[in-house]
Coordinates of C-alpha atoms (C1' of nucleotides) in Angstrom, one line a residue:
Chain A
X203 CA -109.0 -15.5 18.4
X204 CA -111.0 -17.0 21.4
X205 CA -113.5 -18.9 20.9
X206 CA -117.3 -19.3 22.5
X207 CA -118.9 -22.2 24.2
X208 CA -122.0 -22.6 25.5
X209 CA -122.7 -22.0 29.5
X210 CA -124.4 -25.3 29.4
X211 CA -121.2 -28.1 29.1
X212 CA -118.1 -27.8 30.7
X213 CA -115.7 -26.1 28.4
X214 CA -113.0 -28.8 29.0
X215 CA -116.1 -31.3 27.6
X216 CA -116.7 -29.3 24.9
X217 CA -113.1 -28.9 23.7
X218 CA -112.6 -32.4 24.1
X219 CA -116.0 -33.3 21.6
X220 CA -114.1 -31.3 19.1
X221 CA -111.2 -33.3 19.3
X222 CA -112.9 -36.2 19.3
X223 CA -115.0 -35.3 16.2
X224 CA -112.0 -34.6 14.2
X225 CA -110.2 -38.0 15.1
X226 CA -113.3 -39.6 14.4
X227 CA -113.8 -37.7 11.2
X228 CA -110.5 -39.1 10.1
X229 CA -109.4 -34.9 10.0
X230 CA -106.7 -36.5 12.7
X231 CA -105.0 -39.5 12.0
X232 CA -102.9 -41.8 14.5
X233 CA -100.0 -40.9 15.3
X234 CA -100.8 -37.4 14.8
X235 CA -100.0 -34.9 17.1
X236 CA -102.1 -32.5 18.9
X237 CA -101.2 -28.9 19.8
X238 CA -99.6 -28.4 23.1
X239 CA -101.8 -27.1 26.3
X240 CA -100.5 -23.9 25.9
X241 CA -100.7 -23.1 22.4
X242 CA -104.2 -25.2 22.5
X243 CA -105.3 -22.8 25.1
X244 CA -104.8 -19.7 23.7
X245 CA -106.1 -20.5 20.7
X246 CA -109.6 -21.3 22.4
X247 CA -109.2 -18.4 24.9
X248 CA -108.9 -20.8 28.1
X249 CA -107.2 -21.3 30.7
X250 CA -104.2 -23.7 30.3
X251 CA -105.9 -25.9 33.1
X252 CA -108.7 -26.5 31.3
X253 CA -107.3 -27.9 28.6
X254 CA -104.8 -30.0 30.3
X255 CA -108.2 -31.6 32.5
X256 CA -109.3 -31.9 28.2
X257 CA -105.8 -34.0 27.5
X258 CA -106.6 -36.2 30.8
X259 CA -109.9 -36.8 30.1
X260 CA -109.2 -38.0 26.0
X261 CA -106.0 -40.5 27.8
X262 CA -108.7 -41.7 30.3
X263 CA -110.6 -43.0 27.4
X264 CA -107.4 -44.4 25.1
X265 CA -107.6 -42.0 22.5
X266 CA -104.3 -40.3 23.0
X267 CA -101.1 -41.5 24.4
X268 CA -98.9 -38.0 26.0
X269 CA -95.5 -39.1 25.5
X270 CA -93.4 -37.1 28.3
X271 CA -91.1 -34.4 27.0
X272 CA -92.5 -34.7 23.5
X273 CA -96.3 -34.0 23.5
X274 CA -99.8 -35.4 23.1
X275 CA -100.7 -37.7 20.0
X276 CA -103.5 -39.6 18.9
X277 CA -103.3 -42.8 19.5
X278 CA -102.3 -45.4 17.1
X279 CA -104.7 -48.3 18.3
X280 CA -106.5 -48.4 15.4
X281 CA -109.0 -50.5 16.4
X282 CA -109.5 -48.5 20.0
X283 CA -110.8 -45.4 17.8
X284 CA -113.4 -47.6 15.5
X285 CA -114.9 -48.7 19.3
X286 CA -114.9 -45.1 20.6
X287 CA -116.8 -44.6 17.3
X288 CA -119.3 -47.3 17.5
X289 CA -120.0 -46.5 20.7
X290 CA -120.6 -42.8 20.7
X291 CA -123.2 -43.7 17.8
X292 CA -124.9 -46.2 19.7
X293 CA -125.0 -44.4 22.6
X294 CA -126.5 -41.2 19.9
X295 CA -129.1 -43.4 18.4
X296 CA -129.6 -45.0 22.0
X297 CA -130.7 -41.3 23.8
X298 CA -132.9 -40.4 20.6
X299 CA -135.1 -43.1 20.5
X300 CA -135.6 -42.8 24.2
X301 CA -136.2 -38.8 23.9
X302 CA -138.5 -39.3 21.1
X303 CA -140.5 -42.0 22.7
X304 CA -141.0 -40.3 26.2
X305 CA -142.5 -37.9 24.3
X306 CA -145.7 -40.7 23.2
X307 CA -143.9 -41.1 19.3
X308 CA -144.0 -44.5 17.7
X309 CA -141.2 -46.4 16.0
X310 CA -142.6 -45.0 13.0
X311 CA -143.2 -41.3 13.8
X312 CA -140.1 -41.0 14.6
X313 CA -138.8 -42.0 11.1
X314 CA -141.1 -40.0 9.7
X315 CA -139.7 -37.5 11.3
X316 CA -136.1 -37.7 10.9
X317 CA -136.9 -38.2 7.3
X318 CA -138.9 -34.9 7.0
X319 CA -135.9 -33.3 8.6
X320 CA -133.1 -34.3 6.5
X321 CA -135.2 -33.9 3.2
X322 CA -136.2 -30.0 4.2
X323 CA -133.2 -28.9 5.9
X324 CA -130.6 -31.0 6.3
X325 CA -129.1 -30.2 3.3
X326 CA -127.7 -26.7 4.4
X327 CA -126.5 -28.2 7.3
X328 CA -123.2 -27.3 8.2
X329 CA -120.8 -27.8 11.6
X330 CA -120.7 -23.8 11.7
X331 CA -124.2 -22.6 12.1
X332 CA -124.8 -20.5 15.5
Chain B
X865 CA -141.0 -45.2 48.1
X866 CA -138.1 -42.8 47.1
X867 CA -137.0 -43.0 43.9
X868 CA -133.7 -42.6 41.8
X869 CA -132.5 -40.3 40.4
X870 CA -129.2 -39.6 38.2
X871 CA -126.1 -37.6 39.3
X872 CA -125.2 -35.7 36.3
X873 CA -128.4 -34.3 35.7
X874 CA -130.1 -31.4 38.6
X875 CA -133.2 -33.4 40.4
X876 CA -135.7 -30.6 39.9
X877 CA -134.9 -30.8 36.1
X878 CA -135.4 -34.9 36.4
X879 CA -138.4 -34.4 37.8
X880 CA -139.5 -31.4 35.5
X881 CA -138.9 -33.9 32.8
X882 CA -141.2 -36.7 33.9
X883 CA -143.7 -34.4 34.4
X884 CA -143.5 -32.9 31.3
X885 CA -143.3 -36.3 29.1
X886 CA -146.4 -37.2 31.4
X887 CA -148.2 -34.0 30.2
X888 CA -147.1 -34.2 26.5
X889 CA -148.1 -37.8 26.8
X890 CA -151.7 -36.7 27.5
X891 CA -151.6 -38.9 30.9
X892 CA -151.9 -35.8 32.4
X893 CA -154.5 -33.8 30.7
X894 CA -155.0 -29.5 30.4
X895 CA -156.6 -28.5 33.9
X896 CA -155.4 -31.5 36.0
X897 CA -154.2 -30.8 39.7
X898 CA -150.5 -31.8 39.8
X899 CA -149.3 -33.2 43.5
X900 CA -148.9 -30.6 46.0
X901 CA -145.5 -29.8 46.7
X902 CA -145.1 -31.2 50.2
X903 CA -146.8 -34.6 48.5
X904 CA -144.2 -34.9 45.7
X905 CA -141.8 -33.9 47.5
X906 CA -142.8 -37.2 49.8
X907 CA -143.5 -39.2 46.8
X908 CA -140.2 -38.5 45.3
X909 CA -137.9 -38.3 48.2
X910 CA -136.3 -35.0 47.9
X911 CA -136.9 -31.9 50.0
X912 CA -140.0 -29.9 49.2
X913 CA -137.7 -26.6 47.9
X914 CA -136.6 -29.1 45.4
X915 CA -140.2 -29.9 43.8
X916 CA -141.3 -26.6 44.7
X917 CA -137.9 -25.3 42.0
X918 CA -139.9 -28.0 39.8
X919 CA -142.8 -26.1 39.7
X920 CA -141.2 -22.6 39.1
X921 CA -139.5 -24.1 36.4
X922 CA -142.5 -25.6 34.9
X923 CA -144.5 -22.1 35.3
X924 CA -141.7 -19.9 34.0
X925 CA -142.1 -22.5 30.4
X926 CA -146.1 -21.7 30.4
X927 CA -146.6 -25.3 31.4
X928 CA -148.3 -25.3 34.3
X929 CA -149.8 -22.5 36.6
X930 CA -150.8 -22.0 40.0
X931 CA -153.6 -20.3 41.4
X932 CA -152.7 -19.1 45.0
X933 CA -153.6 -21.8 47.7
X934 CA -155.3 -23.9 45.0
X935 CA -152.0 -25.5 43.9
X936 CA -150.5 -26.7 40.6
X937 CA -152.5 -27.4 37.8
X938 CA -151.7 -28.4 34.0
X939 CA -152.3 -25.1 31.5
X940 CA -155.4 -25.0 29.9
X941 CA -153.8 -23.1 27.3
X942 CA -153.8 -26.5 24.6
X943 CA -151.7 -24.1 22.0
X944 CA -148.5 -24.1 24.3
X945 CA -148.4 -27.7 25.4
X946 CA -148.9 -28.8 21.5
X947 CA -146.3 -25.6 20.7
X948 CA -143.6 -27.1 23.7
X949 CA -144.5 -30.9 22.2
X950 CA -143.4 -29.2 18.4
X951 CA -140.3 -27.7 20.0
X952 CA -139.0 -30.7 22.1
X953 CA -139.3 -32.6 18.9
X954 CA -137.1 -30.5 16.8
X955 CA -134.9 -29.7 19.6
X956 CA -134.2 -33.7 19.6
X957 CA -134.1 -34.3 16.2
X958 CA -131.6 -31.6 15.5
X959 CA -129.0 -32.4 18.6
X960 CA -129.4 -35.9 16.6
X961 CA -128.4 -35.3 13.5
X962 CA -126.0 -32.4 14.7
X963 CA -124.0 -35.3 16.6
X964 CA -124.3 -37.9 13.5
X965 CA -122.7 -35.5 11.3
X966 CA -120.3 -35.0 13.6
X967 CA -119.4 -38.2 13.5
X968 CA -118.6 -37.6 10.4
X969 CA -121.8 -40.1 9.0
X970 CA -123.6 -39.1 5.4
X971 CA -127.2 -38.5 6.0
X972 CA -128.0 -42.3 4.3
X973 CA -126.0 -43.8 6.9
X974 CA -127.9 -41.7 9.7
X975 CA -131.0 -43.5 8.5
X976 CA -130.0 -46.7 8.3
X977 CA -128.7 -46.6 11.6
X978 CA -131.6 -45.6 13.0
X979 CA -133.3 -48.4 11.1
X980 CA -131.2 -50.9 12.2
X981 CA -131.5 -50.2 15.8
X982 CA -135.6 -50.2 15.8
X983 CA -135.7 -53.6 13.8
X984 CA -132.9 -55.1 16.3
X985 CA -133.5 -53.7 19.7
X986 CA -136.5 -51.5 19.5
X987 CA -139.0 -53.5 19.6
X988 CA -138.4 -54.2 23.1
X989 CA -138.5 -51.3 24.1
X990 CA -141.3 -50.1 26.1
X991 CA -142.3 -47.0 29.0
X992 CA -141.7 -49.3 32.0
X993 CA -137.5 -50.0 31.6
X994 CA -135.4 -48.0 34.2
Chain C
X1408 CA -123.2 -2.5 56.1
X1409 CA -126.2 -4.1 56.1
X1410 CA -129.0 -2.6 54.2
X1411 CA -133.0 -2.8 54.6
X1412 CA -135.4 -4.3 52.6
X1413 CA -139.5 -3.8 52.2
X1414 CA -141.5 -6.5 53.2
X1415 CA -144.1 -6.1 50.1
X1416 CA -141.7 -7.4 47.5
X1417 CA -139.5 -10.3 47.6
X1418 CA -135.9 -9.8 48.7
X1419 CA -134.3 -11.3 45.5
X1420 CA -136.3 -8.8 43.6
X1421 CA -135.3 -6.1 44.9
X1422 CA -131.8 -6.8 44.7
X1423 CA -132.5 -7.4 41.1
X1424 CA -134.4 -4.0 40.3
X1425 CA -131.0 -2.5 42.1
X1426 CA -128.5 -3.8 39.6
X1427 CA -131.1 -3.5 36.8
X1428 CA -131.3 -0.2 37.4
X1429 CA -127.4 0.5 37.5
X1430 CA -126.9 -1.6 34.6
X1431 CA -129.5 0.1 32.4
X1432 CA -128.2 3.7 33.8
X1433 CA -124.9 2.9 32.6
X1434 CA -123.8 2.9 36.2
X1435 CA -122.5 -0.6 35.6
X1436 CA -121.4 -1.2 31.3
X1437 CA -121.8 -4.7 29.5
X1438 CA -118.9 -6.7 30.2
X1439 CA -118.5 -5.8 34.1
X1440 CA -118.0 -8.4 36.6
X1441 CA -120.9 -8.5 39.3
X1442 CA -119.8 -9.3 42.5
X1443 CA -119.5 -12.5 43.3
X1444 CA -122.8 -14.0 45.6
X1445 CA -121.0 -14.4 48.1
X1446 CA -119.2 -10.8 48.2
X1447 CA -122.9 -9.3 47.5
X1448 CA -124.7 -11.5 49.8
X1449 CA -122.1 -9.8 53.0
X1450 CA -123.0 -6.3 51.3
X1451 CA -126.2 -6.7 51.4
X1452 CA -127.3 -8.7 54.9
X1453 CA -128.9 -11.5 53.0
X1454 CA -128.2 -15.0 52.7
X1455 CA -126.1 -16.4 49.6
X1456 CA -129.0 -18.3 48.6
X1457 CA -131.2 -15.1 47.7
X1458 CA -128.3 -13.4 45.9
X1459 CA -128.0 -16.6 44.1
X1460 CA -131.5 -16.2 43.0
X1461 CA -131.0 -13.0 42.1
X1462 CA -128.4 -13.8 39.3
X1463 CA -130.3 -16.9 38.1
X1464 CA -133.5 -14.5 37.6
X1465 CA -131.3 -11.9 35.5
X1466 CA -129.8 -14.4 33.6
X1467 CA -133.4 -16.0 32.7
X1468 CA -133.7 -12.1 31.7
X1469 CA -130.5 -11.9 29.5
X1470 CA -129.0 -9.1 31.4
X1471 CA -126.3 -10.9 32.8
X1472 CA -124.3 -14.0 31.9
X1473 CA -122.3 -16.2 34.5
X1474 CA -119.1 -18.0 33.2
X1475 CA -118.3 -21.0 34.9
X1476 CA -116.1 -20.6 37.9
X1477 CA -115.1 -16.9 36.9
X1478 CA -118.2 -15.3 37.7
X1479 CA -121.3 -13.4 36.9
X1480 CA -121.1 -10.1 34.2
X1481 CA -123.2 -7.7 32.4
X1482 CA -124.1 -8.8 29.2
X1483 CA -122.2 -7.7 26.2
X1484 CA -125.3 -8.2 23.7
X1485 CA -126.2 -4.2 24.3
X1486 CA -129.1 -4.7 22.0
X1487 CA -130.9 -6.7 24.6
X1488 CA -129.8 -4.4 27.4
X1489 CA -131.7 -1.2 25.2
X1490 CA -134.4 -3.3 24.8
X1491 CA -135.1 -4.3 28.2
X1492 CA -135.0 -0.4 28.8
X1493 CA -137.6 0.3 26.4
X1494 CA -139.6 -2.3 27.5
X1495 CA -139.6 -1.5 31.1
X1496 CA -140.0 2.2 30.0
X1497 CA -143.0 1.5 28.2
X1498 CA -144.6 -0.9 31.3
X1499 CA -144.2 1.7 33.4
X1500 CA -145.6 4.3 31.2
X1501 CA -149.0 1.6 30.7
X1502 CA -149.4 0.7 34.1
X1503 CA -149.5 4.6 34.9
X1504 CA -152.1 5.3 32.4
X1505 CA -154.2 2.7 32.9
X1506 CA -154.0 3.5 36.9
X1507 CA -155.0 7.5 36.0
X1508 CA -157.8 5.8 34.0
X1509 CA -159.0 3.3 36.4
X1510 CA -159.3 6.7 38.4
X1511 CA -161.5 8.8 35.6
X1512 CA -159.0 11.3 35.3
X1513 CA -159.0 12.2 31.6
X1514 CA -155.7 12.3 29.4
X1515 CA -155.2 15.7 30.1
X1516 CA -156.2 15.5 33.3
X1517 CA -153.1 13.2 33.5
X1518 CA -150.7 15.2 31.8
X1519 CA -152.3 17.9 34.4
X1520 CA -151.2 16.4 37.3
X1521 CA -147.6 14.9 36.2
X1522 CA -147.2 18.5 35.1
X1523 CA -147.7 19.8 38.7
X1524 CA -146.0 16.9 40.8
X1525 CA -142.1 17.7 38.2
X1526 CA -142.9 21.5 38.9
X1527 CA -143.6 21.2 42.8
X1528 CA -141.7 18.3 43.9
X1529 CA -139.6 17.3 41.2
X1530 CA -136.9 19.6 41.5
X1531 CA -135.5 18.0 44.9
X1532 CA -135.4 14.2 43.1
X1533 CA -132.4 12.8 43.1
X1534 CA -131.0 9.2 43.9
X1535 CA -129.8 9.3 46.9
X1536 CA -133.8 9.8 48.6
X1537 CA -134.5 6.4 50.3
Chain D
X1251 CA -169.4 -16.2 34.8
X1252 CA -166.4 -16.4 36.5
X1253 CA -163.5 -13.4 35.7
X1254 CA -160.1 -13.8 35.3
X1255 CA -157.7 -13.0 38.4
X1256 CA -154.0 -12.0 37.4
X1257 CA -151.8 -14.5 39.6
X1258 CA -149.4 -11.6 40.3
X1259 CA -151.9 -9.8 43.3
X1260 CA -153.7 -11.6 46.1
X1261 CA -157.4 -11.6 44.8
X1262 CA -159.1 -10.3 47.3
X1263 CA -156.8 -6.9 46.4
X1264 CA -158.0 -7.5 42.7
X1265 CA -161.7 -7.5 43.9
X1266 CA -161.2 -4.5 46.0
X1267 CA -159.2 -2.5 43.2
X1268 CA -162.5 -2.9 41.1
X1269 CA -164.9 -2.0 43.6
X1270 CA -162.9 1.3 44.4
X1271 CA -162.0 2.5 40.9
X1272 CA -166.1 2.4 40.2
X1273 CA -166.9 4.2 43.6
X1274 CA -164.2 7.0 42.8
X1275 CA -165.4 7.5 39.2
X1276 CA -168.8 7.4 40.9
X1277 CA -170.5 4.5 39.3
X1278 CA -171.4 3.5 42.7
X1279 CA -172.4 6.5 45.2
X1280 CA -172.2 6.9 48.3
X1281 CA -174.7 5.4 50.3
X1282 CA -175.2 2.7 47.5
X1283 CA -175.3 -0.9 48.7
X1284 CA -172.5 -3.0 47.5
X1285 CA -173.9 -6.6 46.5
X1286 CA -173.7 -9.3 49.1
X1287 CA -170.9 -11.4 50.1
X1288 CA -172.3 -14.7 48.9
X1289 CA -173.7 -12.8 45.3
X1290 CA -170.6 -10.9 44.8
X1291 CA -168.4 -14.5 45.2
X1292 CA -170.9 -15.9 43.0
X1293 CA -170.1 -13.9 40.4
X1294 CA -166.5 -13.5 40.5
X1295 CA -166.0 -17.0 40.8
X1296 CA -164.2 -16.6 44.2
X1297 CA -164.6 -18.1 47.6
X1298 CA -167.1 -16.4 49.5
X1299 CA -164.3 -15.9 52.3
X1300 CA -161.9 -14.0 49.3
X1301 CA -165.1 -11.7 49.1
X1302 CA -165.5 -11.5 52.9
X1303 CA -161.9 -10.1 53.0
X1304 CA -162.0 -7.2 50.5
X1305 CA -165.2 -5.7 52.4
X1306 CA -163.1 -6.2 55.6
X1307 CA -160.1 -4.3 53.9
X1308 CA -162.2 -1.8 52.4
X1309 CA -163.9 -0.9 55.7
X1310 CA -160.6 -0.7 57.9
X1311 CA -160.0 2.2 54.5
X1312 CA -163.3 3.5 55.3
X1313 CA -164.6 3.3 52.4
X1314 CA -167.3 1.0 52.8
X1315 CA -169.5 0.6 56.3
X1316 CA -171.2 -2.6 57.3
X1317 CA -174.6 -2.3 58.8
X1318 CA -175.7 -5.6 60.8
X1319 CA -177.9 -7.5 59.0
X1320 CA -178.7 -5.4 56.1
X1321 CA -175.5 -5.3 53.7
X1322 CA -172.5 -3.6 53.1
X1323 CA -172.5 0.3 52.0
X1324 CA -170.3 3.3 50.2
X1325 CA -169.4 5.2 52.9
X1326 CA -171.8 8.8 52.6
X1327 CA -168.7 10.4 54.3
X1328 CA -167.8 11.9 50.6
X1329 CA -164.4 13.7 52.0
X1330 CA -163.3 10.0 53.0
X1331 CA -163.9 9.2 49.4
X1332 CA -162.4 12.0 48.1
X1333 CA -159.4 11.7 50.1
X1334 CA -158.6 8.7 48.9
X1335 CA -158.7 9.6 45.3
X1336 CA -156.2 12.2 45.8
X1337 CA -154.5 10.4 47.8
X1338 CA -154.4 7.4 45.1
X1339 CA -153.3 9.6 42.4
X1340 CA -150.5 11.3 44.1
X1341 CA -149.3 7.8 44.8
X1342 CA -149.7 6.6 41.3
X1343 CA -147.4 9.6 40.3
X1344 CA -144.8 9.2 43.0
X1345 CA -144.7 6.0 42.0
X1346 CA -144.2 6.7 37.8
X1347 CA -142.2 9.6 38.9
X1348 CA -140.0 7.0 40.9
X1349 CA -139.7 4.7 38.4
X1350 CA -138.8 6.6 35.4
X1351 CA -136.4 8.1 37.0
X1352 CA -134.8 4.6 38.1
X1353 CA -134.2 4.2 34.6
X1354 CA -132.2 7.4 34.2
X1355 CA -134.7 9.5 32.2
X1356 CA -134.9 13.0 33.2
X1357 CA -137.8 14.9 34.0
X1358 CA -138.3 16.3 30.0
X1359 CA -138.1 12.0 28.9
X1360 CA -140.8 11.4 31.1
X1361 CA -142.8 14.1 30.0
X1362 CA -142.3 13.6 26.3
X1363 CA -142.4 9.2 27.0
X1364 CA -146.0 9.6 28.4
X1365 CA -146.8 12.6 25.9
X1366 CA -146.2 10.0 22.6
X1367 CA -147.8 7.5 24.6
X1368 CA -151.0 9.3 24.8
X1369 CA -151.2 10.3 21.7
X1370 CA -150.1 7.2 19.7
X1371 CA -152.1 4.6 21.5
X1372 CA -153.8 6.5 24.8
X1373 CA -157.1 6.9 22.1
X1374 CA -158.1 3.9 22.1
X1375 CA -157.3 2.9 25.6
X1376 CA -160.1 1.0 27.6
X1377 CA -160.5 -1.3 30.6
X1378 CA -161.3 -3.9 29.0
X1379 CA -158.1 -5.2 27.1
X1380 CA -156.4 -7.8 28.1
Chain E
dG472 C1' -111.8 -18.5 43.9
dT473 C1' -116.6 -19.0 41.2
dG474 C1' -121.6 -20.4 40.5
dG475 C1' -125.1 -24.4 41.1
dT476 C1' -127.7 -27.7 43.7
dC477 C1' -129.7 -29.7 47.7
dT478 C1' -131.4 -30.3 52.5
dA479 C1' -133.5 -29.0 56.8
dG480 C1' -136.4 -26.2 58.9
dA481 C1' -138.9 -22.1 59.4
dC482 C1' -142.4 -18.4 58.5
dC483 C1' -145.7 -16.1 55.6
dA484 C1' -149.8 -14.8 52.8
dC485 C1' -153.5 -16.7 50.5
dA486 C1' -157.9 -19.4 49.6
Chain F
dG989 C1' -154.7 -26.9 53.0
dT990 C1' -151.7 -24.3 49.2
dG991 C1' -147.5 -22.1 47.1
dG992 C1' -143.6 -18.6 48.0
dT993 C1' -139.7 -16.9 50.4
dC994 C1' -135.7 -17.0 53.3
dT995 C1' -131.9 -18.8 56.3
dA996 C1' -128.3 -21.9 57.6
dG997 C1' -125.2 -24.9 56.2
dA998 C1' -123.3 -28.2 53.2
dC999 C1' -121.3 -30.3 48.9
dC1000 C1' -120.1 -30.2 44.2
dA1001 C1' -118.0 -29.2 39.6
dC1002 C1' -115.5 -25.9 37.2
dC1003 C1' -111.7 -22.6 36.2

DNA sequence: GTGGTCTAGACCACA
DNA sequence: GTGGTCTAGACCACC
């Protein structure tokens, strides 16, 4: 039942991103609850530290309220999640354009580019490739 | 003289990365000396082990090689540098659209939000911002 | 507890062919722990630094993997670990030819003189010589 | 006209490897002069001081004898020069015997390893590949 | 506890 | 001069 991550990110970083995707994804809605550090952390094969340091990262940045005795939810200020949103794909395109120009690309190759990916294989794309 | 560098990010691999973009670039062109170790290390403000990890690094990817009390030079071989120029590329592109669609965003909207962000803010863009 | 090193090879090597050569004799299976640097560094009379190295060069190799904060362990892919035999098997088994060539010794001239050194001195072989 | 120098050897070891393999398969006799210094560099693209080092290290082998003035010679002591071929292939051996054995194979592995290897690809074996 | 990075300073072989 | 290795000692993030 455990899961892998890669050596590369922190696991508690990488657990949280998942989290975060679904929430963003709408997969989680407000209010929602989210599994409990322990049963969260033997799902993924963890330690249960790990994922608490997850839980206090994703309060740090508003997007869930832990509610003492009761558990961890996702917060219901709506408009809180539509910022985290806007500003992870800012910050997305933001790094891209930067990569792809340090590496001597104009505006337009990089369309070009991104447009040559997504017509040859972007279609198969899928969140569960290696 | 000393320059900045980022926390969350090793120095050696900071300054790998500059080099690299410098190379791919053309800047620095197949055959070129790169700064001996002790003068980058000077240059850059960080202790000479630090450029010298650099320089392994950079020689373990077939980037550079070193010819024994000569120093650092650029690989001749054009084939890698245009192969590691292919890879980066793909490697960018990919994390970019792996973390669009994580965010849950249809491949049309990818696009446009690239398109948006060159027309509005890329156009100032330019090598010499921080 | 200390134990000595030759001066033609670098230290970090040697401590590598060492646990290479356990790992690939099934001395040590995919899965086990290493010991920690510091624990090996004691053992062995050499600074953490060049144990550190050690690991980072046989996990550039695949042979090992290190999980954050629980430490360094043999590999589990056994694939790679049967490959890396066979391909150190088969390095050894060029460089010794071509060396016999270099000489002028003929192939069976080769065969000759392995055939002589397992009969003569052979028999007393064993891993515990220096 | 400049040859290629693995980076893995010190060159003036390369340069002296070369020089003794011909004079023990007798491409150069004894007595024969050994080019000069300055041609010798010349042609292998060297300093002349790289050069100047492989004669020294070849005459502290005694394999080679200066004579003031007029050049550097292949020792006409021919037990010197066959002393060191024997004593080069016994170490080549050791050192393959060593090696295999590292890896766990027994003494009937090595044999039938280097007995495949000789007959698959020893055939068309030469110096000259890369 | 673990591995990873960095500095300071030293010594070495090589060209 | 060059790169390569090693030690000593420190600090850090992660689990």
């Amino acid at each position: 039942m455990s899961e892998e991550f890669q050596a590369s990110k922190p696991i508690y970083i990488q657990i949280a991103d998942r989290l975060i995707n679904r929430i963003v994804r709408r997969e989680l809605l407000p209010g929602d609850k989210l599994p409990s550090v322990r049963e969260l952390a033997l799902q993924s094969g963890v330690n249960p530290n790990t994922v608490q340091r997850t839980y206090s990262e994703m309060e740090r940045m508003g997007i869930v309220e832990t509610r003492r005795g009761q558990g961890t939810f996702v917060t219901e200020k709506d408009d809180i999640l539509m910022g985290i949103k806007v500003r992870m794909k800012n910050d997305i395109i933001d790094a891209f354009v930067k990569n792809m120009m340090d590496l001597g690309l104009t505006k337009g190759e990089i369309i070009d580019g991104l447009n040559n990916f997504l017509v040859e294989d972007g279609g198969e794309r899928n969140e569960n490739r290696p």
